[in-house]
mmCIF file of C-alpha atoms and ligand atoms in Angstrom:
data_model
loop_
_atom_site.group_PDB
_atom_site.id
_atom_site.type_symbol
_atom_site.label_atom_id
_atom_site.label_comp_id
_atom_site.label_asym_id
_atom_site.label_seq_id
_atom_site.Cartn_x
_atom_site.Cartn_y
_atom_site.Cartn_z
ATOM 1 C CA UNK A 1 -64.053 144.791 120.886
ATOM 2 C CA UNK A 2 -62.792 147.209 118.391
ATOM 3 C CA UNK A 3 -61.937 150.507 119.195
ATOM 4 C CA UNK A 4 -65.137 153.634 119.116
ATOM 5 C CA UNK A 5 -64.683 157.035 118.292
ATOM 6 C CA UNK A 6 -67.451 159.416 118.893
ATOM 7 C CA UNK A 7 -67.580 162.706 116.570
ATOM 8 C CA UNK A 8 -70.431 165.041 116.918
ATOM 9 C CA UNK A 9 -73.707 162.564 116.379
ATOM 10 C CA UNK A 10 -72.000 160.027 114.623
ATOM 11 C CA UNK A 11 -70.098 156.796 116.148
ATOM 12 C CA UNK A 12 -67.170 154.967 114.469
ATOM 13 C CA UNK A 13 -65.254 151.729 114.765
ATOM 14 C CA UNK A 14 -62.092 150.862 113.639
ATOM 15 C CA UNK A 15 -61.466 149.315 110.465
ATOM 16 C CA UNK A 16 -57.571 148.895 109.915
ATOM 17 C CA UNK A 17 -55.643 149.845 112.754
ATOM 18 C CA UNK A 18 -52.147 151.977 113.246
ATOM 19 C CA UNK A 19 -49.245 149.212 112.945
ATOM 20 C CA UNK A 20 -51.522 147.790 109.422
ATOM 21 C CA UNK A 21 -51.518 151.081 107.968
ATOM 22 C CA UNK A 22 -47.866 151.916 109.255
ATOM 23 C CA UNK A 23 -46.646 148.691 107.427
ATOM 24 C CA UNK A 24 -48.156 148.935 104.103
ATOM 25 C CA UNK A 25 -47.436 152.910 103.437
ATOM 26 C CA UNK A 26 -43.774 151.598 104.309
ATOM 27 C CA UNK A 27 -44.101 148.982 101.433
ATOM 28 C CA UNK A 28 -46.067 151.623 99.449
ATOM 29 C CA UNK A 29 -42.508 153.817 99.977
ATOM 30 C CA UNK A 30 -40.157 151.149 99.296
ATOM 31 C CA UNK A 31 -42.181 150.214 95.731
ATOM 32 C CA UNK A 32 -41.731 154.049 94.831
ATOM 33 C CA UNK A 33 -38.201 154.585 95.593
ATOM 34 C CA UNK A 34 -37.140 151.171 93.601
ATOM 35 C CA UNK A 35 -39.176 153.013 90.835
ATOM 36 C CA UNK A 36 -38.063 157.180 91.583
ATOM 37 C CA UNK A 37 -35.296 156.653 93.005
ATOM 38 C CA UNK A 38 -33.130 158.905 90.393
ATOM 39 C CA UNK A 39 -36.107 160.879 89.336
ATOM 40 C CA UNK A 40 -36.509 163.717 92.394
ATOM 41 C CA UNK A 41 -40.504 163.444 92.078
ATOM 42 C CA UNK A 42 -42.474 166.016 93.180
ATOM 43 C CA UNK A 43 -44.945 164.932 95.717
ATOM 44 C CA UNK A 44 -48.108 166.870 95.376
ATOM 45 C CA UNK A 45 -50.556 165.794 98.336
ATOM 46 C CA UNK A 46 -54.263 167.044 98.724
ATOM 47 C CA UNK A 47 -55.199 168.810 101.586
ATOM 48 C CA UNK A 48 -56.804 168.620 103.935
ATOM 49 C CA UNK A 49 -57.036 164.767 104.468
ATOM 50 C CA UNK A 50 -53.679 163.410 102.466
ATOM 51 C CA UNK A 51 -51.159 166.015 105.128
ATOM 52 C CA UNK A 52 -50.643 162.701 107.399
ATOM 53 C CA UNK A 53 -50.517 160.271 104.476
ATOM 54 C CA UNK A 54 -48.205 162.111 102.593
ATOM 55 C CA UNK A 55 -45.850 162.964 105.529
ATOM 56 C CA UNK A 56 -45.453 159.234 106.274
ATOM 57 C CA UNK A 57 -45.133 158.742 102.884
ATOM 58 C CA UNK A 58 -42.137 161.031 101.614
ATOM 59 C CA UNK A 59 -40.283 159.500 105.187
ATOM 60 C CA UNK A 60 -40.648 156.086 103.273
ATOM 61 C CA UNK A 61 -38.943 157.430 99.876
ATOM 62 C CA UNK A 62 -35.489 157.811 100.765
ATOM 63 C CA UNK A 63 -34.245 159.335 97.977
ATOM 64 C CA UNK A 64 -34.342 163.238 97.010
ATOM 65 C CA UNK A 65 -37.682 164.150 96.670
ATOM 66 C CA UNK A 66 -39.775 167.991 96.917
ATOM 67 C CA UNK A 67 -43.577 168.030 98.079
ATOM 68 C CA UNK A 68 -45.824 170.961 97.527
ATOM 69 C CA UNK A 69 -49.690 170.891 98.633
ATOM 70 C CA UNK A 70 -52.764 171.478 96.501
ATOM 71 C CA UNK A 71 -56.245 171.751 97.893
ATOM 72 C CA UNK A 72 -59.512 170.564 96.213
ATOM 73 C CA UNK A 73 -63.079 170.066 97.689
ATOM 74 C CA UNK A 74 -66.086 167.980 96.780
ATOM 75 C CA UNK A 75 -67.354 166.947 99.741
ATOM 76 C CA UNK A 76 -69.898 168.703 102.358
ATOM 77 C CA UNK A 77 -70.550 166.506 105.684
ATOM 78 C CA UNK A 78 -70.559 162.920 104.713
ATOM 79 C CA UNK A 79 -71.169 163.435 101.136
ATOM 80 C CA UNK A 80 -69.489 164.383 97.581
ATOM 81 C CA UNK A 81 -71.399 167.258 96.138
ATOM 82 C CA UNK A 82 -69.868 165.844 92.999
ATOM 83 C CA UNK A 83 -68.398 169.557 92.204
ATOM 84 C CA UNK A 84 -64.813 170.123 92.134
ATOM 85 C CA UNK A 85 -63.278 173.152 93.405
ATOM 86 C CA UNK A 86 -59.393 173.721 93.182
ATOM 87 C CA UNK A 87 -58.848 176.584 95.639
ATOM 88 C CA UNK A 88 -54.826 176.669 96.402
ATOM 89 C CA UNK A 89 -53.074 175.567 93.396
ATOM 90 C CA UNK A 90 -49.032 174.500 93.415
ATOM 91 C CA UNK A 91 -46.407 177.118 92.182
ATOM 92 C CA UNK A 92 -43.676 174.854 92.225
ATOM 93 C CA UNK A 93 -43.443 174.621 88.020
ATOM 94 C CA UNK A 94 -44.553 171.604 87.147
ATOM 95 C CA UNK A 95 -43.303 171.304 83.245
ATOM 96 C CA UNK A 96 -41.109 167.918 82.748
ATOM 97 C CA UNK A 97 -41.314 166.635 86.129
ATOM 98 C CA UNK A 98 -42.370 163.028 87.712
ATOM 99 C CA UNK A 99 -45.200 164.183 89.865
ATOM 100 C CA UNK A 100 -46.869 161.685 92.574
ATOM 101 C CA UNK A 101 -50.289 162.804 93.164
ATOM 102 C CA UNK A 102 -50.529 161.987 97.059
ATOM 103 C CA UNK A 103 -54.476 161.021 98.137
ATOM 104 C CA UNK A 104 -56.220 160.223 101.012
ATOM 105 C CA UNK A 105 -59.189 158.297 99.434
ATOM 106 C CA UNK A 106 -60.570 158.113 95.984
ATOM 107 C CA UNK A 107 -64.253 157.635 95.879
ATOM 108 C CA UNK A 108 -66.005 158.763 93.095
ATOM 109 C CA UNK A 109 -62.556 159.733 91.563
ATOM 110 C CA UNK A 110 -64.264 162.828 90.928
ATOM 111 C CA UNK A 111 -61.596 164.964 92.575
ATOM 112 C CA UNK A 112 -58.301 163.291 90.862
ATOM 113 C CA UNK A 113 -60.084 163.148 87.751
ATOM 114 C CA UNK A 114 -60.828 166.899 87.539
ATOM 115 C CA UNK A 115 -57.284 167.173 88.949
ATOM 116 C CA UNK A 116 -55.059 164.966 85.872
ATOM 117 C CA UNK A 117 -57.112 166.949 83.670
ATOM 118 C CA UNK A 118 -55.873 170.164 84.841
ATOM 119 C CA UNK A 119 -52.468 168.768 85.301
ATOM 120 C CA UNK A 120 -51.391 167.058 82.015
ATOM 121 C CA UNK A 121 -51.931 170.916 80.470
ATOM 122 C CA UNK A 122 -48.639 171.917 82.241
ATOM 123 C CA UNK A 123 -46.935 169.153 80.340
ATOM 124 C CA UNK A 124 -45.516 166.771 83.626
ATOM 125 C CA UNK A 125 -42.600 164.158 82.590
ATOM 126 C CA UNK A 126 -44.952 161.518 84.079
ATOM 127 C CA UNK A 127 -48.332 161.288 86.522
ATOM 128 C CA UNK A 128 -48.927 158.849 89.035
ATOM 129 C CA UNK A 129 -51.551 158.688 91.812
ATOM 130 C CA UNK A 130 -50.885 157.478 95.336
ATOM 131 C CA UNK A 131 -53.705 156.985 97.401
ATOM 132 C CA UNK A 132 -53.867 155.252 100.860
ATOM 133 C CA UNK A 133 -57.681 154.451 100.537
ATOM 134 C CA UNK A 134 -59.656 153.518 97.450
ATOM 135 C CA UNK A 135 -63.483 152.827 97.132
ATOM 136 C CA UNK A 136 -63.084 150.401 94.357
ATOM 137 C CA UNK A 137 -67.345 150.104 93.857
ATOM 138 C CA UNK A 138 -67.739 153.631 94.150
ATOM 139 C CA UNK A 139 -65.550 154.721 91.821
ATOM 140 C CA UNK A 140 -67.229 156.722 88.653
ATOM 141 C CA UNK A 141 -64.206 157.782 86.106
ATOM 142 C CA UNK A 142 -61.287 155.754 84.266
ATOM 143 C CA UNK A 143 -58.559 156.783 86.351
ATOM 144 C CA UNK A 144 -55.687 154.659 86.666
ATOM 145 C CA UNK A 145 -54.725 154.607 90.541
ATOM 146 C CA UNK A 146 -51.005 153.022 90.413
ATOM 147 C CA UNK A 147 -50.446 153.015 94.180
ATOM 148 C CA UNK A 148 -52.886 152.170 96.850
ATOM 149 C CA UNK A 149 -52.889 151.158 100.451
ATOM 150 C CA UNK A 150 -55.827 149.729 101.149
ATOM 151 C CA UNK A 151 -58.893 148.783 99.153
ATOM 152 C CA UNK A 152 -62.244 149.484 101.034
ATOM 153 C CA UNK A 153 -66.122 149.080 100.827
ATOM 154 C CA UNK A 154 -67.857 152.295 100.160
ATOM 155 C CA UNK A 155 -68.446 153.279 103.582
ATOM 156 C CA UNK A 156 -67.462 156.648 105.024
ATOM 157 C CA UNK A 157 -64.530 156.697 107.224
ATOM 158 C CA UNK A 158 -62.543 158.931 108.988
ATOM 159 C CA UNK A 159 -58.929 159.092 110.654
ATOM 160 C CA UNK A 160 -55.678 158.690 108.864
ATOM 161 C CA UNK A 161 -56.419 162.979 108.127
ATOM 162 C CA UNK A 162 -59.756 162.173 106.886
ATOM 163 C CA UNK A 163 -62.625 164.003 109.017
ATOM 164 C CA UNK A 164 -66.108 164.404 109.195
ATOM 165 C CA UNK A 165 -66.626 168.072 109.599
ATOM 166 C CA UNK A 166 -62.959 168.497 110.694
ATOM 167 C CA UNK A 167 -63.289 166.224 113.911
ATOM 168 C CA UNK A 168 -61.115 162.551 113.543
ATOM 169 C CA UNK A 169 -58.335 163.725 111.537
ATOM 170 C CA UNK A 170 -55.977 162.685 114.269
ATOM 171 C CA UNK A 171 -57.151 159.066 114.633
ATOM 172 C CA UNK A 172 -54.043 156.774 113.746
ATOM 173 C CA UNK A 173 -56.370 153.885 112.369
ATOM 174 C CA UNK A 174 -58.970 154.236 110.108
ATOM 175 C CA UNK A 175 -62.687 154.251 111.597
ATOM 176 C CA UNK A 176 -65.831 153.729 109.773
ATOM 177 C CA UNK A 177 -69.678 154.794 110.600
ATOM 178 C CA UNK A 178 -71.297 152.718 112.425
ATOM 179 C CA UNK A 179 -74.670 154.690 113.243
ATOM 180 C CA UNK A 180 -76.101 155.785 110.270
ATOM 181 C CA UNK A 181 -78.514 158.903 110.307
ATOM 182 C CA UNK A 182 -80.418 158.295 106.965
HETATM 183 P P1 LIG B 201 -63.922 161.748 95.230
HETATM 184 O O1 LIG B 201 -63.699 163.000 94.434
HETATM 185 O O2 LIG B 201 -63.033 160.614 94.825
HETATM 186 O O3 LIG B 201 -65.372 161.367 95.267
HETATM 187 O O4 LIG B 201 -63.616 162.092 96.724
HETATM 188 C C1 LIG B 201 -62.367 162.458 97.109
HETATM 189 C C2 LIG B 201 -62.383 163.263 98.368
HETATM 190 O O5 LIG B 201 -63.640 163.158 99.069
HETATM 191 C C3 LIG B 201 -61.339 162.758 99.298
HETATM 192 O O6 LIG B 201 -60.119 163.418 99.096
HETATM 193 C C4 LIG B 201 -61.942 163.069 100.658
HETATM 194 O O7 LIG B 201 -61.614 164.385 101.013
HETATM 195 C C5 LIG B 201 -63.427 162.972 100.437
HETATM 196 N N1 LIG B 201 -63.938 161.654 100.817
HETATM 197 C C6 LIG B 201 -64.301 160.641 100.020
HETATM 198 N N2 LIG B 201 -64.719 159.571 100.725
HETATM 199 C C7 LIG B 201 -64.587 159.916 102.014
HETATM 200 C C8 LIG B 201 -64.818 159.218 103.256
HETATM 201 O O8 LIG B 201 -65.236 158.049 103.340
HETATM 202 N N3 LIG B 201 -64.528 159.923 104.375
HETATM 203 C C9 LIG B 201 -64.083 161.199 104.374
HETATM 204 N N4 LIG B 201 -63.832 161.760 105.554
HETATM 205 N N5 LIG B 201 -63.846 161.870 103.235
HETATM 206 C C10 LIG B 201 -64.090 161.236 102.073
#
């Protein structure tokens, strides 16, 4: 029997657990160091729900590296409002470097889409997009997604840093609904 977690009136089970998700964001980190190895990326991760995903990530890249944090919200409870809103920006300058866009999940690829756009006007030496979780059927924009962990079915999880209002973040697998209230 798989493993419940119970956050306020919702129940989850878990989908991929802890040692699946610790080995592939290792091979995730090996793939970018062959490719970044001599390039000192800048990791930019998306709070709240990429903190964990990036941390484990940057420990995978062995060469130099920096990380700085943005924050962006579209979502409200189990849903995407579909409006972004970029409310801490990076002040690390961002002109001629390799930046590695760190996600927790791309759904509607509302967020990252919003976010390249924004981006690519400060003139980065290159843009990639590391996410551990993609929605690949849920996805609405052409965003090319170079790096992903897992693909998934459009069901909303939590764990991994992902929450549903803030409780689950902690979870080391990934859990998804299983008692829907609609
Ligand atoms: P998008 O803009 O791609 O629709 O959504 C991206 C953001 O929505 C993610 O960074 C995440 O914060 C949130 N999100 C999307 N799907 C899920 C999900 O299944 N669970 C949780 N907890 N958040 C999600």
């Amino acid at each position: 029997m798989k493993p419940i977690f119970k956050a306020h009136d919702l129940s989850f089970e878990e989908m991929i657990d802890e040692a699946t998700i610790h080995a592939r964001v290792q091979e995730m980190g090996t793939q970018l160091q062959e490719l970044y190895f001599d390039k000192n990326p800048l990791f930019i991760g998306v709070l709240n729900g990429a903190f964990l995903f990036a941390a484990d990530l940057i420990r995978a890249f062995e060469s130099p590296c920096e990380i700085d944090f943005v924050r962006m919200s579209s979502y409200k409870g189990l849903r995407s409002t579909g409006q972004v809103t970029i409310t801490l920006e990076s002040k690390i300058e961002i002109k001629g470097r390799h930046l590695i866009i760190v996600e927790d999940i791309v759904d509607t690829g509302n967020t990252l889409y919003a976010f390249c756009q924004d981006i690519e006007k400060q003139e980065p030496a290159s843009v990639a997009i590391a996410t551990l979780l993609i929605k690949p059927e849920a996805v609405q924009h052409n965003l090319k997604v170079d790096f992903v962990g897992f693909e998934i079915p459009p069901k909303f999880v939590i764990g991994c840093g992902l929450d549903y209002n803030e409780q689950g973040r902690h979870l080391r697998g990934i859990y998804q609904l299983i008692t829907s209230i609609f």
